[in-house]
Tab-separated table of C-alpha atoms and ligand atoms in Angstrom:
chain	number	residue	atom	x	y	z
A	1	MET	CA	133.604	62.739	84.341
A	2	ILE	CA	133.855	66.532	84.051
A	3	ASP	CA	131.121	67.936	81.826
A	4	ALA	CA	131.686	70.326	78.917
A	5	ALA	CA	130.416	73.377	80.740
A	6	THR	CA	132.743	72.807	83.688
A	7	ARG	CA	135.699	72.271	81.367
A	8	ALA	CA	134.835	75.448	79.483
A	9	ARG	CA	134.464	77.441	82.674
A	10	ASP	CA	137.862	76.229	83.882
A	11	LEU	CA	139.530	77.111	80.574
A	12	LEU	CA	138.000	80.605	80.634
A	13	HIS	CA	139.028	81.092	84.251
A	14	ASP	CA	142.621	79.945	83.649
A	15	ALA	CA	143.166	81.910	80.446
A	16	SER	CA	145.538	84.816	80.683
A	17	ALA	CA	143.855	86.450	77.675
A	18	ALA	CA	140.445	85.638	76.187
A	19	VAL	CA	138.575	86.824	73.141
A	20	VAL	CA	134.794	86.572	72.729
A	21	LEU	CA	133.254	86.572	69.236
A	22	THR	CA	129.540	87.179	69.159
A	23	GLY	CA	126.857	87.156	66.465
A	24	ALA	CA	123.132	87.869	66.229
A	25	GLY	CA	122.283	84.887	68.489
A	26	VAL	CA	123.638	86.710	71.588
A	27	SER	CA	120.918	89.316	71.105
A	28	ALA	CA	118.107	86.938	70.191
A	29	GLU	CA	116.932	86.759	73.777
A	30	SER	CA	116.799	90.560	73.852
A	31	GLY	CA	114.232	90.412	71.041
A	32	VAL	CA	116.602	91.419	68.203
A	33	PRO	CA	115.940	89.200	65.150
A	34	THR	CA	118.798	87.103	63.802
A	35	PHE	CA	119.615	86.989	60.088
A	36	ARG	CA	119.373	83.370	58.991
A	37	GLY	CA	117.343	81.381	61.527
A	38	PRO	CA	113.535	81.071	61.779
A	39	GLY	CA	112.149	84.644	61.685
A	40	GLY	CA	115.603	85.821	60.484
A	41	LEU	CA	115.826	89.152	58.615
A	42	TRP	CA	117.301	87.541	55.501
A	43	LYS	CA	114.277	85.262	55.310
A	44	GLU	CA	111.919	88.227	54.969
A	45	PHE	CA	114.114	90.808	53.261
A	46	ARG	CA	116.601	90.596	50.384
A	47	PRO	CA	120.086	91.908	51.299
A	48	GLU	CA	120.646	93.053	47.730
A	49	ASP	CA	117.692	95.442	48.055
A	50	LEU	CA	118.750	96.875	51.468
A	51	ALA	CA	122.281	96.173	52.518
A	52	THR	CA	124.609	96.915	49.588
A	53	PRO	CA	126.179	100.165	48.299
A	54	GLU	CA	124.317	99.574	44.995
A	55	ALA	CA	120.956	99.404	46.825
A	56	PHE	CA	121.734	102.731	48.587
A	57	ALA	CA	122.726	104.339	45.307
A	58	ARG	CA	119.521	103.063	43.673
A	59	ASP	CA	117.022	103.793	46.402
A	60	PRO	CA	118.468	105.473	49.521
A	61	ARG	CA	114.952	106.204	50.824
A	62	LEU	CA	114.041	102.494	50.949
A	63	VAL	CA	117.401	101.600	52.592
A	64	TRP	CA	116.958	104.328	55.217
A	65	GLU	CA	113.402	103.253	55.899
A	66	TRP	CA	114.658	99.766	56.719
A	67	TYR	CA	117.548	100.943	58.905
A	68	ALA	CA	115.321	103.490	60.692
A	69	TRP	CA	112.964	100.596	61.473
A	70	ARG	CA	115.862	98.522	62.814
A	71	ARG	CA	117.086	101.457	64.941
A	72	THR	CA	113.642	101.752	66.499
A	73	LEU	CA	113.525	98.023	67.038
A	74	VAL	CA	116.863	97.808	68.874
A	75	GLY	CA	116.087	100.983	70.780
A	76	ALA	CA	113.195	99.078	72.367
A	77	CYS	CA	115.483	96.127	73.350
A	78	ALA	CA	117.741	95.850	76.367
A	79	PRO	CA	120.930	93.811	77.001
A	80	ASN	CA	120.196	90.282	78.248
A	81	ALA	CA	121.984	88.093	80.800
A	82	ALA	CA	124.673	87.107	78.283
A	83	HIS	CA	125.605	90.719	77.378
A	84	ARG	CA	125.664	91.575	81.089
A	85	ALA	CA	127.774	88.552	82.134
A	86	LEU	CA	130.343	89.261	79.403
A	87	ALA	CA	130.563	92.923	80.318
A	88	GLU	CA	130.965	92.161	83.987
A	89	TRP	CA	133.602	89.523	83.257
A	90	ALA	CA	135.590	91.937	81.038
A	91	LEU	CA	135.478	94.644	83.694
A	92	ARG	CA	136.325	92.276	86.539
A	93	SER	CA	139.173	90.423	84.872
A	94	GLY	CA	140.664	93.006	82.505
A	95	LYS	CA	141.781	90.101	80.226
A	96	VAL	CA	138.802	89.894	77.809
A	97	THR	CA	138.328	91.441	74.382
A	98	ILE	CA	134.735	91.365	73.077
A	99	VAL	CA	134.452	91.277	69.296
A	100	THR	CA	131.000	91.484	67.839
A	101	GLN	CA	129.451	91.218	64.410
A	102	ASN	CA	126.346	92.866	65.802
A	103	VAL	CA	125.409	96.441	64.994
A	104	ASP	CA	122.767	96.707	67.771
A	105	GLY	CA	124.949	98.411	70.436
A	106	LEU	CA	123.787	96.046	73.185
A	107	HIS	CA	127.292	94.979	74.257
A	108	ALA	CA	128.264	98.630	74.632
A	109	ARG	CA	125.108	99.362	76.618
A	110	ALA	CA	125.787	96.398	78.916
A	111	ALA	CA	129.368	97.675	79.392
A	112	ARG	CA	128.229	101.139	80.392
A	113	GLU	CA	125.527	99.815	82.677
A	114	ALA	CA	127.901	97.347	84.342
A	115	ALA	CA	130.642	99.973	84.809
A	116	GLY	CA	128.317	102.497	86.442
A	117	GLU	CA	130.553	105.423	87.438
A	118	ALA	CA	133.728	103.504	86.433
A	119	ASP	CA	135.421	103.501	83.038
A	120	PRO	CA	133.679	100.978	80.710
A	121	THR	CA	136.461	100.925	78.052
A	122	VAL	CA	137.767	97.388	78.674
A	123	ALA	CA	134.304	95.970	78.214
A	124	LEU	CA	133.408	97.955	75.102
A	125	PRO	CA	133.245	95.676	72.038
A	126	ILE	CA	135.176	95.857	68.813
A	127	GLU	CA	132.260	96.190	66.362
A	128	VAL	CA	133.629	94.641	63.171
A	129	HIS	CA	130.426	95.242	61.142
A	130	GLY	CA	129.931	98.822	62.394
A	131	SER	CA	127.038	100.248	64.369
A	132	LEU	CA	123.414	100.917	63.634
A	133	LEU	CA	123.660	103.716	66.200
A	134	ARG	CA	126.096	105.862	64.205
A	135	ASP	CA	125.857	107.668	60.883
A	136	ARG	CA	128.558	107.993	58.224
A	137	CYS	CA	128.753	110.352	55.294
A	138	SER	CA	128.451	108.544	51.949
A	139	GLY	CA	130.684	111.271	50.421
A	140	CYS	CA	133.425	112.264	52.870
A	141	ASP	CA	133.163	109.296	55.258
A	142	ALA	CA	132.822	111.541	58.358
A	143	ARG	CA	131.182	109.679	61.257
A	144	SER	CA	128.524	111.342	63.370
A	145	GLU	CA	125.941	110.753	66.057
A	146	PRO	CA	122.769	109.253	64.640
A	147	VAL	CA	120.102	111.730	63.591
A	148	THR	CA	116.388	111.075	63.553
A	149	VAL	CA	115.653	109.934	60.025
A	150	ASP	CA	112.593	111.062	58.091
A	151	ALA	CA	112.501	108.520	55.241
A	152	THR	CA	109.292	109.746	53.639
A	153	SER	CA	111.145	111.101	50.586
A	154	LEU	CA	114.587	111.584	49.123
A	155	ALA	CA	114.395	115.288	50.066
A	156	THR	CA	113.919	114.557	53.792
A	157	LEU	CA	116.875	112.132	54.126
A	158	PRO	CA	119.742	113.340	56.374
A	159	ARG	CA	122.749	115.000	54.775
A	160	CYS	CA	126.312	115.623	55.893
A	161	VAL	CA	126.800	119.032	57.569
A	162	ARG	CA	130.299	119.244	56.030
A	163	CYS	CA	129.930	118.172	52.405
A	164	GLY	CA	126.162	117.870	51.820
A	165	ALA	CA	126.290	114.243	50.642
A	166	LEU	CA	123.707	111.807	51.976
A	167	LEU	CA	124.328	110.257	55.347
A	168	ARG	CA	124.100	106.471	55.680
A	169	PRO	CA	124.106	104.134	58.648
A	170	ASP	CA	127.718	103.277	59.668
A	171	VAL	CA	127.358	99.563	59.016
A	172	VAL	CA	129.297	97.297	56.700
A	173	TRP	CA	127.223	96.262	53.687
A	174	PHE	CA	127.638	93.235	51.458
A	175	GLY	CA	130.415	93.865	48.990
A	176	GLU	CA	132.220	96.327	51.304
A	177	MET	CA	135.528	95.804	53.092
A	178	LEU	CA	135.648	95.873	56.879
A	179	ASP	CA	137.469	98.806	58.407
A	180	GLU	CA	141.103	97.749	58.297
A	181	SER	CA	142.143	99.078	61.713
A	182	VAL	CA	139.065	97.621	63.395
A	183	LEU	CA	139.740	94.226	61.818
A	184	ALA	CA	143.425	94.442	62.786
A	185	ARG	CA	142.524	95.037	66.460
A	186	ALA	CA	140.131	92.059	66.419
A	187	GLY	CA	142.721	89.877	64.671
A	188	ALA	CA	145.414	90.795	67.137
A	189	ALA	CA	143.166	89.930	70.094
A	190	ALA	CA	142.197	86.580	68.515
A	191	ALA	CA	145.790	85.749	67.654
A	192	THR	CA	147.038	86.305	71.185
A	193	ALA	CA	144.159	84.766	73.176
A	194	ASP	CA	144.387	81.423	74.996
A	195	VAL	CA	140.691	80.932	74.576
A	196	CYS	CA	138.143	82.144	71.992
A	197	LEU	CA	134.495	81.956	73.188
A	198	VAL	CA	132.186	82.029	70.215
A	199	VAL	CA	128.573	82.866	70.993
A	200	GLY	CA	125.508	82.912	68.677
A	201	THR	CA	126.991	83.158	65.221
A	202	SER	CA	126.303	80.982	62.199
A	203	ALA	CA	129.994	81.492	61.347
A	204	LEU	CA	129.221	81.908	57.657
A	205	VAL	CA	130.380	85.516	57.153
A	206	HIS	CA	134.083	86.076	56.772
A	207	PRO	CA	136.528	87.489	57.789
A	208	ALA	CA	134.710	87.657	61.165
A	209	ALA	CA	134.046	83.907	61.189
A	210	SER	CA	137.760	83.222	60.667
A	211	LEU	CA	138.856	84.947	63.869
A	212	PRO	CA	138.569	81.785	66.055
A	213	LEU	CA	140.980	80.091	63.624
A	214	ARG	CA	143.578	82.738	64.565
A	215	THR	CA	143.252	81.637	68.192
A	216	ARG	CA	143.619	77.982	67.118
A	217	ALA	CA	146.676	78.759	65.025
A	218	HIS	CA	148.328	80.329	68.009
A	219	GLY	CA	147.669	77.222	70.103
A	220	GLY	CA	144.533	78.448	71.895
A	221	VAL	CA	141.235	76.702	72.273
A	222	VAL	CA	137.790	77.509	70.859
A	223	ILE	CA	134.583	77.134	72.849
A	224	GLU	CA	131.275	77.460	71.055
A	225	VAL	CA	127.872	78.286	72.519
A	226	ASN	CA	125.003	77.859	70.050
A	227	PRO	CA	121.715	75.908	69.991
A	228	GLU	CA	122.711	74.697	66.522
A	229	GLU	CA	125.744	73.160	64.899
A	230	THR	CA	127.849	75.511	62.749
A	231	PRO	CA	130.958	75.250	60.547
A	232	LEU	CA	132.964	76.187	63.642
A	233	THR	CA	131.669	73.207	65.636
A	234	ARG	CA	134.317	70.891	64.198
A	235	VAL	CA	137.032	73.448	65.026
A	236	ALA	CA	135.864	73.925	68.617
A	237	GLU	CA	137.328	71.869	71.439
A	238	ILE	CA	134.113	72.378	73.314
A	239	SER	CA	130.737	73.002	71.792
A	240	ILE	CA	127.781	73.659	74.087
A	241	ARG	CA	124.237	73.411	72.694
A	242	GLY	CA	122.170	76.044	74.427
A	243	THR	CA	121.200	79.680	74.319
A	244	ALA	CA	123.459	82.628	75.157
A	245	ALA	CA	121.461	83.943	78.113
A	246	GLU	CA	121.261	80.493	79.651
A	247	ILE	CA	124.848	79.289	79.112
A	248	VAL	CA	127.143	82.370	79.064
A	249	PRO	CA	126.450	83.546	82.661
A	250	MET	CA	127.169	80.000	83.828
A	251	LEU	CA	130.543	79.979	82.010
A	252	VAL	CA	131.829	83.426	82.942
A	253	GLY	CA	129.653	84.481	85.868
A	254	LEU	CA	132.097	83.914	88.699
A	255	THR	CA	135.238	83.671	86.629
A	256	ALA	CA	138.194	85.954	87.079
B	301	LIG	P1	123.001	84.562	61.843
B	301	LIG	O1	121.575	84.964	61.827
B	301	LIG	O2	123.597	84.112	60.586
B	301	LIG	O3	123.207	83.437	62.929
B	301	LIG	C1	122.691	83.478	64.203
B	301	LIG	C2	123.208	82.316	65.009
B	301	LIG	O4	122.726	82.435	66.306
B	301	LIG	C3	122.757	80.940	64.485
B	301	LIG	O5	123.852	80.056	64.442
B	301	LIG	C4	121.755	80.467	65.567
B	301	LIG	O6	121.732	79.043	65.744
B	301	LIG	C5	122.257	81.189	66.798
B	301	LIG	N1	121.254	81.479	67.819
B	301	LIG	C6	119.907	81.704	67.676
B	301	LIG	N2	119.364	81.968	68.859
B	301	LIG	C7	120.346	81.953	69.765
B	301	LIG	C8	120.407	82.127	71.205
B	301	LIG	N3	119.326	82.462	71.888
B	301	LIG	N4	121.631	82.019	71.797
B	301	LIG	C9	122.731	81.680	71.085
B	301	LIG	N5	122.714	81.471	69.779
B	301	LIG	C10	121.553	81.608	69.115
B	301	LIG	O7	123.797	85.796	62.484
B	301	LIG	P2	125.366	86.123	62.426
B	301	LIG	O8	126.173	84.909	62.513
B	301	LIG	O9	125.586	87.217	63.403
B	301	LIG	O10	126.381	90.998	58.572
B	301	LIG	O11	125.469	86.735	60.996
B	301	LIG	C11	126.725	87.231	60.551
B	301	LIG	C12	126.521	88.438	59.699
B	301	LIG	O12	125.601	88.163	58.611
B	301	LIG	C13	125.863	89.629	60.401
B	301	LIG	O13	126.761	90.393	61.118
B	301	LIG	C14	125.287	90.384	59.248
B	301	LIG	C15	124.690	89.286	58.437
B	301	LIG	O14	124.539	89.488	57.087
B	301	LIG	C16	126.282	92.256	58.112
B	301	LIG	O15	125.262	92.910	58.262
B	301	LIG	C17	127.522	92.762	57.457
């Protein structure tokens, strides 16, 4: 009998187009906390205090303090074997689109590191929830490179050089819409892939969690890698219980 990992590897190898959807679990072994599991951020912090437009309007200093802490935290982390294997697979095969809900920048770092002197573009992720490593103006929406944030008082918070409004991290907050063009790119990749590999997401936050259903609707298959069961488990043809860094390199490591 062929085991689930071998079947998954064969499907990924044979696919002419593949999409990968990742969540916080793919970065857990890099030391980045997840949101909902043991030690998860939403166990310790309340999203309504820190991750909504209302929270930012009420207390931008507190919101920035939290995001500055998270920036420092991810700055001290490095891509793990799962990020690296996905980046190398995307570069090698040219048939993979990586879509991530993560804002930690680790897929992009892995892509640049794997590409070396070559062009990393095909391995760069579509970041549907934005990036912790980019700023956005709360007034005119202009995006910019992240500045060092001094969150000691309202007066020291960073401001837009064009319009003077407060800068904010360029992440999607609760109650906000995802960027339409970013979501359209992710949806198009999911809707045309033969295989959707889902790694390390609780699959509770939509529309990102619905992307694998687009692959299913188009006749493709869904493969899930997660130590726990999720709402996607019943949708997935193959569900592998294990961690990202242990399973993903095995699935895509030598695959074209
Ligand atoms: P969650 O924290 O909800 O889920 C993390 C998932 O990773 C769980 O299903 C865990 O079982 C799994 N997991 C834990 N360790 C793992 C490991 N080593 N390898 C593989 N899987 C592991 O994180 P997300 O699903 O990413 O949104 O959360 C979705 C969104 O909710 C986030 O993007 C964020 C949050 O609110 C925004 O900030 C907009």
